[in-house]
mmCIF file of N, CA, C and O in Angstrom:
data_model
loop_
_atom_site.group_PDB
_atom_site.id
_atom_site.type_symbol
_atom_site.label_atom_id
_atom_site.label_comp_id
_atom_site.label_asym_id
_atom_site.label_seq_id
_atom_site.Cartn_x
_atom_site.Cartn_y
_atom_site.Cartn_z
ATOM 1 N N MET A 299 136.769 142.164 3.025
ATOM 2 C CA MET A 299 136.067 140.912 2.928
ATOM 3 C C MET A 299 136.660 140.018 1.835
ATOM 4 O O MET A 299 136.704 138.816 1.987
ATOM 5 N N SER A 300 137.116 140.597 0.732
ATOM 6 C CA SER A 300 137.631 139.788 -0.368
ATOM 7 C C SER A 300 138.971 139.133 -0.028
ATOM 8 O O SER A 300 139.270 138.059 -0.543
ATOM 9 N N THR A 301 139.784 139.777 0.818
ATOM 10 C CA THR A 301 141.063 139.154 1.195
ATOM 11 C C THR A 301 140.835 137.894 2.024
ATOM 12 O O THR A 301 141.620 136.949 1.938
ATOM 13 N N ILE A 302 139.776 137.858 2.797
ATOM 14 C CA ILE A 302 139.463 136.651 3.578
ATOM 15 C C ILE A 302 139.153 135.497 2.628
ATOM 16 O O ILE A 302 139.618 134.373 2.839
ATOM 17 N N TRP A 303 138.397 135.771 1.567
ATOM 18 C CA TRP A 303 138.069 134.730 0.603
ATOM 19 C C TRP A 303 139.311 134.250 -0.139
ATOM 20 O O TRP A 303 139.472 133.051 -0.384
ATOM 21 N N VAL A 304 140.197 135.145 -0.479
ATOM 22 C CA VAL A 304 141.435 134.773 -1.175
ATOM 23 C C VAL A 304 142.286 133.880 -0.283
ATOM 24 O O VAL A 304 142.803 132.856 -0.721
ATOM 25 N N VAL A 305 142.428 134.254 0.967
ATOM 26 C CA VAL A 305 143.221 133.458 1.910
ATOM 27 C C VAL A 305 142.567 132.099 2.126
ATOM 28 O O VAL A 305 143.242 131.060 2.162
ATOM 29 N N LEU A 306 141.245 132.076 2.272
ATOM 30 C CA LEU A 306 140.521 130.828 2.496
ATOM 31 C C LEU A 306 140.656 129.894 1.293
ATOM 32 O O LEU A 306 140.923 128.693 1.463
ATOM 33 N N ILE A 307 140.519 130.414 0.100
ATOM 34 C CA ILE A 307 140.658 129.596 -1.109
ATOM 35 C C ILE A 307 142.094 129.095 -1.246
ATOM 36 O O ILE A 307 142.330 127.934 -1.587
ATOM 37 N N ALA A 308 143.072 129.933 -0.950
ATOM 38 C CA ALA A 308 144.473 129.521 -1.027
ATOM 39 C C ALA A 308 144.763 128.422 -0.016
ATOM 40 O O ALA A 308 145.464 127.447 -0.317
ATOM 41 N N LEU A 309 144.228 128.546 1.170
ATOM 42 C CA LEU A 309 144.430 127.544 2.216
ATOM 43 C C LEU A 309 143.784 126.217 1.824
ATOM 44 O O LEU A 309 144.406 125.154 1.986
ATOM 45 N N LEU A 310 142.584 126.260 1.290
ATOM 46 C CA LEU A 310 141.915 125.032 0.837
ATOM 47 C C LEU A 310 142.665 124.380 -0.322
ATOM 48 O O LEU A 310 142.795 123.152 -0.374
ATOM 49 N N ALA A 311 143.170 125.187 -1.245
ATOM 50 C CA ALA A 311 143.946 124.655 -2.366
ATOM 51 C C ALA A 311 145.239 124.003 -1.870
ATOM 52 O O ALA A 311 145.647 122.944 -2.374
ATOM 53 N N LEU A 312 145.874 124.602 -0.880
ATOM 54 C CA LEU A 312 147.093 124.041 -0.313
ATOM 55 C C LEU A 312 146.814 122.695 0.352
ATOM 56 O O LEU A 312 147.546 121.718 0.133
ATOM 57 N N ILE A 313 145.769 122.634 1.137
ATOM 58 C CA ILE A 313 145.415 121.381 1.823
ATOM 59 C C ILE A 313 145.060 120.297 0.802
ATOM 60 O O ILE A 313 145.497 119.153 0.929
ATOM 61 N N ALA A 314 144.285 120.653 -0.212
ATOM 62 C CA ALA A 314 143.917 119.684 -1.244
ATOM 63 C C ALA A 314 145.156 119.207 -2.011
ATOM 64 O O ALA A 314 145.292 118.017 -2.307
ATOM 65 N N GLY A 315 146.073 120.105 -2.303
ATOM 66 C CA GLY A 315 147.305 119.732 -3.011
ATOM 67 C C GLY A 315 148.184 118.803 -2.199
ATOM 68 O O GLY A 315 148.742 117.839 -2.725
ATOM 69 N N VAL A 316 148.301 119.070 -0.913
ATOM 70 C CA VAL A 316 149.110 118.207 -0.043
ATOM 71 C C VAL A 316 148.476 116.816 0.039
ATOM 72 O O VAL A 316 149.170 115.804 -0.057
ATOM 73 N N ALA A 317 147.167 116.760 0.227
ATOM 74 C CA ALA A 317 146.486 115.465 0.319
ATOM 75 C C ALA A 317 146.608 114.690 -0.985
ATOM 76 O O ALA A 317 146.924 113.489 -0.983
ATOM 77 N N LEU A 318 146.376 115.336 -2.100
ATOM 78 C CA LEU A 318 146.485 114.680 -3.399
ATOM 79 C C LEU A 318 147.916 114.213 -3.658
ATOM 80 O O LEU A 318 148.132 113.092 -4.121
ATOM 81 N N GLY A 319 148.886 115.030 -3.339
ATOM 82 C CA GLY A 319 150.287 114.652 -3.498
ATOM 83 C C GLY A 319 150.661 113.451 -2.650
ATOM 84 O O GLY A 319 151.402 112.564 -3.081
ATOM 85 N N PHE A 320 150.144 113.402 -1.437
ATOM 86 C CA PHE A 320 150.426 112.271 -0.552
ATOM 87 C C PHE A 320 149.906 110.971 -1.148
ATOM 88 O O PHE A 320 150.615 109.968 -1.194
ATOM 89 N N PHE A 321 148.667 110.967 -1.618
ATOM 90 C CA PHE A 321 148.091 109.740 -2.155
ATOM 91 C C PHE A 321 148.741 109.317 -3.465
ATOM 92 O O PHE A 321 148.932 108.118 -3.708
ATOM 93 N N ILE A 322 149.114 110.269 -4.301
ATOM 94 C CA ILE A 322 149.822 109.928 -5.540
ATOM 95 C C ILE A 322 151.189 109.336 -5.221
ATOM 96 O O ILE A 322 151.587 108.326 -5.806
ATOM 97 N N ALA A 323 151.921 109.934 -4.286
ATOM 98 C CA ALA A 323 153.242 109.427 -3.914
ATOM 99 C C ALA A 323 153.132 108.041 -3.280
ATOM 100 O O ALA A 323 153.963 107.156 -3.536
ATOM 101 N N ARG A 324 152.113 107.831 -2.467
ATOM 102 C CA ARG A 324 151.915 106.527 -1.816
ATOM 103 C C ARG A 324 151.652 105.453 -2.861
ATOM 104 O O ARG A 324 152.225 104.367 -2.814
ATOM 105 N N LYS A 325 150.787 105.735 -3.820
ATOM 106 C CA LYS A 325 150.467 104.783 -4.887
ATOM 107 C C LYS A 325 151.709 104.474 -5.720
ATOM 108 O O LYS A 325 151.979 103.315 -6.053
ATOM 109 N N TYR A 326 152.486 105.507 -6.036
ATOM 110 C CA TYR A 326 153.706 105.318 -6.820
ATOM 111 C C TYR A 326 154.698 104.413 -6.073
ATOM 112 O O TYR A 326 155.274 103.498 -6.660
ATOM 113 N N MET A 327 154.884 104.657 -4.776
ATOM 114 C CA MET A 327 155.833 103.853 -3.999
ATOM 115 C C MET A 327 155.364 102.409 -3.848
ATOM 116 O O MET A 327 156.174 101.487 -3.877
ATOM 117 N N MET A 328 154.070 102.197 -3.672
ATOM 118 C CA MET A 328 153.554 100.827 -3.568
ATOM 119 C C MET A 328 153.802 100.064 -4.869
ATOM 120 O O MET A 328 154.233 98.912 -4.837
ATOM 121 N N ASN A 329 153.552 100.707 -6.011
ATOM 122 C CA ASN A 329 153.816 100.058 -7.296
ATOM 123 C C ASN A 329 155.309 99.811 -7.484
ATOM 124 O O ASN A 329 155.715 98.764 -7.988
ATOM 125 N N TYR A 330 156.142 100.761 -7.091
ATOM 126 C CA TYR A 330 157.590 100.608 -7.231
ATOM 127 C C TYR A 330 158.103 99.438 -6.398
ATOM 128 O O TYR A 330 158.893 98.623 -6.872
ATOM 129 N N LEU A 331 157.655 99.352 -5.151
ATOM 130 C CA LEU A 331 158.109 98.261 -4.285
ATOM 131 C C LEU A 331 157.576 96.911 -4.745
ATOM 132 O O LEU A 331 158.218 95.886 -4.534
ATOM 133 N N LYS A 332 156.408 96.896 -5.372
ATOM 134 C CA LYS A 332 155.875 95.645 -5.886
ATOM 135 C C LYS A 332 156.707 95.166 -7.068
ATOM 136 O O LYS A 332 156.989 93.973 -7.197
ATOM 137 N N LYS A 333 157.126 96.086 -7.928
ATOM 138 C CA LYS A 333 157.925 95.725 -9.100
ATOM 139 C C LYS A 333 159.384 95.455 -8.726
ATOM 140 O O LYS A 333 160.048 94.637 -9.358
ATOM 141 N N ASN A 334 159.903 96.166 -7.736
ATOM 142 C CA ASN A 334 161.306 96.048 -7.314
ATOM 143 C C ASN A 334 161.366 95.757 -5.817
ATOM 144 O O ASN A 334 161.585 96.662 -5.024
ATOM 145 N N PRO A 335 161.173 94.502 -5.440
ATOM 146 C CA PRO A 335 161.169 94.201 -4.010
ATOM 147 C C PRO A 335 162.519 94.516 -3.379
ATOM 148 O O PRO A 335 163.574 94.380 -4.020
ATOM 149 N N PRO A 336 162.513 94.950 -2.129
ATOM 150 C CA PRO A 336 163.752 95.343 -1.486
ATOM 151 C C PRO A 336 164.675 94.165 -1.165
ATOM 152 O O PRO A 336 165.832 94.359 -0.866
ATOM 153 N N ILE A 337 164.159 92.944 -1.234
ATOM 154 C CA ILE A 337 164.993 91.783 -0.950
ATOM 155 C C ILE A 337 164.677 90.708 -1.981
ATOM 156 O O ILE A 337 163.538 90.531 -2.384
ATOM 157 N N ASN A 338 165.720 90.019 -2.438
ATOM 158 C CA ASN A 338 165.519 88.951 -3.405
ATOM 159 C C ASN A 338 166.069 87.644 -2.832
ATOM 160 O O ASN A 338 166.536 87.597 -1.697
ATOM 161 N N GLU A 339 166.008 86.585 -3.627
ATOM 162 C CA GLU A 339 166.421 85.271 -3.126
ATOM 163 C C GLU A 339 167.893 85.237 -2.743
ATOM 164 O O GLU A 339 168.263 84.621 -1.744
ATOM 165 N N GLN A 340 168.740 85.885 -3.517
ATOM 166 C CA GLN A 340 170.172 85.875 -3.214
ATOM 167 C C GLN A 340 170.453 86.592 -1.892
ATOM 168 O O GLN A 340 171.252 86.125 -1.090
ATOM 169 N N MET A 341 169.791 87.713 -1.666
ATOM 170 C CA MET A 341 169.967 88.427 -0.402
ATOM 171 C C MET A 341 169.482 87.574 0.771
ATOM 172 O O MET A 341 170.102 87.551 1.831
ATOM 173 N N LEU A 342 168.365 86.902 0.578
ATOM 174 C CA LEU A 342 167.801 86.050 1.625
ATOM 175 C C LEU A 342 168.734 84.882 1.932
ATOM 176 O O LEU A 342 168.954 84.541 3.097
ATOM 177 N N ARG A 343 169.305 84.306 0.893
ATOM 178 C CA ARG A 343 170.247 83.190 1.073
ATOM 179 C C ARG A 343 171.478 83.662 1.861
ATOM 180 O O ARG A 343 171.916 83.001 2.810
ATOM 181 N N THR A 344 172.002 84.825 1.516
ATOM 182 C CA THR A 344 173.168 85.368 2.224
ATOM 183 C C THR A 344 172.834 85.671 3.676
ATOM 184 O O THR A 344 173.624 85.379 4.578
ATOM 185 N N LEU A 345 171.661 86.229 3.901
ATOM 186 C CA LEU A 345 171.231 86.550 5.261
ATOM 187 C C LEU A 345 171.124 85.290 6.109
ATOM 188 O O LEU A 345 171.565 85.264 7.259
ATOM 189 N N MET A 346 170.560 84.229 5.553
ATOM 190 C CA MET A 346 170.413 82.978 6.305
ATOM 191 C C MET A 346 171.777 82.359 6.599
ATOM 192 O O MET A 346 171.998 81.809 7.683
ATOM 193 N N MET A 347 172.690 82.453 5.652
ATOM 194 C CA MET A 347 174.033 81.909 5.879
ATOM 195 C C MET A 347 174.759 82.694 6.966
ATOM 196 O O MET A 347 175.481 82.118 7.779
ATOM 197 N N GLN A 348 174.549 84.010 7.025
ATOM 198 C CA GLN A 348 175.179 84.821 8.062
ATOM 199 C C GLN A 348 174.608 84.504 9.438
ATOM 200 O O GLN A 348 175.291 84.650 10.444
ATOM 201 N N MET A 349 173.342 84.075 9.475
ATOM 202 C CA MET A 349 172.724 83.716 10.748
ATOM 203 C C MET A 349 173.065 82.296 11.161
ATOM 204 O O MET A 349 172.639 81.831 12.208
ATOM 205 N N GLY A 350 173.809 81.578 10.333
ATOM 206 C CA GLY A 350 174.233 80.241 10.688
ATOM 207 C C GLY A 350 173.276 79.147 10.264
ATOM 208 O O GLY A 350 173.396 78.014 10.712
ATOM 209 N N GLN A 351 172.327 79.466 9.404
ATOM 210 C CA GLN A 351 171.392 78.458 8.913
ATOM 211 C C GLN A 351 171.817 78.016 7.525
ATOM 212 O O GLN A 351 172.385 78.782 6.761
ATOM 213 N N LYS A 352 171.535 76.750 7.222
ATOM 214 C CA LYS A 352 171.811 76.267 5.876
ATOM 215 C C LYS A 352 170.560 76.487 5.040
ATOM 216 O O LYS A 352 169.540 75.861 5.274
ATOM 217 N N PRO A 353 170.639 77.401 4.071
ATOM 218 C CA PRO A 353 169.426 77.738 3.319
ATOM 219 C C PRO A 353 169.084 76.691 2.260
ATOM 220 O O PRO A 353 169.852 76.450 1.344
ATOM 221 N N SER A 354 167.944 76.039 2.421
ATOM 222 C CA SER A 354 167.464 75.142 1.378
ATOM 223 C C SER A 354 166.550 75.948 0.450
ATOM 224 O O SER A 354 165.983 76.961 0.847
ATOM 225 N N GLN A 355 166.423 75.476 -0.770
ATOM 226 C CA GLN A 355 165.594 76.193 -1.736
ATOM 227 C C GLN A 355 164.135 76.227 -1.282
ATOM 228 O O GLN A 355 163.444 77.213 -1.472
ATOM 229 N N LYS A 356 163.696 75.161 -0.622
ATOM 230 C CA LYS A 356 162.316 75.107 -0.139
ATOM 231 C C LYS A 356 162.072 76.189 0.910
ATOM 232 O O LYS A 356 161.050 76.887 0.884
ATOM 233 N N LYS A 357 163.027 76.350 1.826
ATOM 234 C CA LYS A 357 162.879 77.354 2.878
ATOM 235 C C LYS A 357 162.932 78.773 2.307
ATOM 236 O O LYS A 357 162.174 79.650 2.715
ATOM 237 N N ILE A 358 163.794 78.987 1.329
ATOM 238 C CA ILE A 358 163.896 80.303 0.699
ATOM 239 C C ILE A 358 162.603 80.636 -0.044
ATOM 240 O O ILE A 358 162.081 81.746 0.076
ATOM 241 N N ASN A 359 162.065 79.656 -0.788
ATOM 242 C CA ASN A 359 160.804 79.886 -1.496
ATOM 243 C C ASN A 359 159.675 80.195 -0.519
ATOM 244 O O ASN A 359 158.837 81.050 -0.778
ATOM 245 N N GLN A 360 159.660 79.502 0.604
ATOM 246 C CA GLN A 360 158.626 79.725 1.620
ATOM 247 C C GLN A 360 158.724 81.134 2.191
ATOM 248 O O GLN A 360 157.710 81.826 2.343
ATOM 249 N N MET A 361 159.928 81.589 2.486
ATOM 250 C CA MET A 361 160.103 82.928 3.046
ATOM 251 C C MET A 361 159.764 84.009 2.009
ATOM 252 O O MET A 361 159.156 85.027 2.353
ATOM 253 N N MET A 362 160.130 83.794 0.746
ATOM 254 C CA MET A 362 159.799 84.759 -0.295
ATOM 255 C C MET A 362 158.282 84.847 -0.488
ATOM 256 O O MET A 362 157.733 85.932 -0.645
ATOM 257 N N ARG A 363 157.606 83.694 -0.453
ATOM 258 C CA ARG A 363 156.154 83.677 -0.592
ATOM 259 C C ARG A 363 155.496 84.421 0.563
ATOM 260 O O ARG A 363 154.541 85.186 0.370
ATOM 261 N N ALA A 364 156.023 84.216 1.778
ATOM 262 C CA ALA A 364 155.476 84.904 2.949
ATOM 263 C C ALA A 364 155.659 86.421 2.826
ATOM 264 O O ALA A 364 154.748 87.188 3.152
ATOM 265 N N MET A 365 156.813 86.861 2.345
ATOM 266 C CA MET A 365 157.050 88.300 2.178
ATOM 267 C C MET A 365 156.150 88.884 1.082
ATOM 268 O O MET A 365 155.634 89.990 1.231
ATOM 269 N N ASN A 366 155.960 88.130 -0.005
ATOM 270 C CA ASN A 366 155.090 88.617 -1.085
ATOM 271 C C ASN A 366 153.641 88.706 -0.620
ATOM 272 O O ASN A 366 152.929 89.643 -0.971
ATOM 273 N N ASN A 367 153.205 87.730 0.176
ATOM 274 C CA ASN A 367 151.847 87.773 0.727
ATOM 275 C C ASN A 367 151.678 88.979 1.648
ATOM 276 O O ASN A 367 150.630 89.617 1.657
ATOM 277 N N GLN A 368 152.702 89.277 2.410
ATOM 278 C CA GLN A 368 152.646 90.433 3.321
ATOM 279 C C GLN A 368 152.547 91.731 2.534
ATOM 280 O O GLN A 368 151.803 92.628 2.908
ATOM 281 N N MET A 369 153.276 91.829 1.413
ATOM 282 C CA MET A 369 153.212 93.038 0.584
ATOM 283 C C MET A 369 151.842 93.172 -0.078
ATOM 284 O O MET A 369 151.348 94.271 -0.253
ATOM 285 N N ASP A 370 151.235 92.048 -0.456
ATOM 286 C CA ASP A 370 149.923 92.101 -1.115
ATOM 287 C C ASP A 370 148.822 92.523 -0.157
ATOM 288 O O ASP A 370 147.854 93.139 -0.570
ATOM 289 N N LYS A 371 148.969 92.228 1.130
ATOM 290 C CA LYS A 371 147.952 92.601 2.111
ATOM 291 C C LYS A 371 147.912 94.101 2.308
ATOM 292 O O LYS A 371 146.884 94.659 2.588
ATOM 293 N N LYS A 372 149.042 94.765 2.154
ATOM 294 C CA LYS A 372 149.107 96.206 2.364
ATOM 295 C C LYS A 372 148.615 96.862 1.152
ATOM 296 O O LYS A 372 147.984 97.514 0.718
#
């Protein structure tokens, strides 16, 4: 009977550890991406030039604002 309790407690501890680890890692990655966005204005300007568009500062600011708003919603 005692081995069943040991296995059950170990299984519950494993599940709790995996769940806790997932949420900690998710929070860490969200903060990291907020501080270090994967794309910046220079990358956006280069991307627009490669697509054949002439990037104006107004358009770049608008696209950056839209991306930041999208990150804040998540």
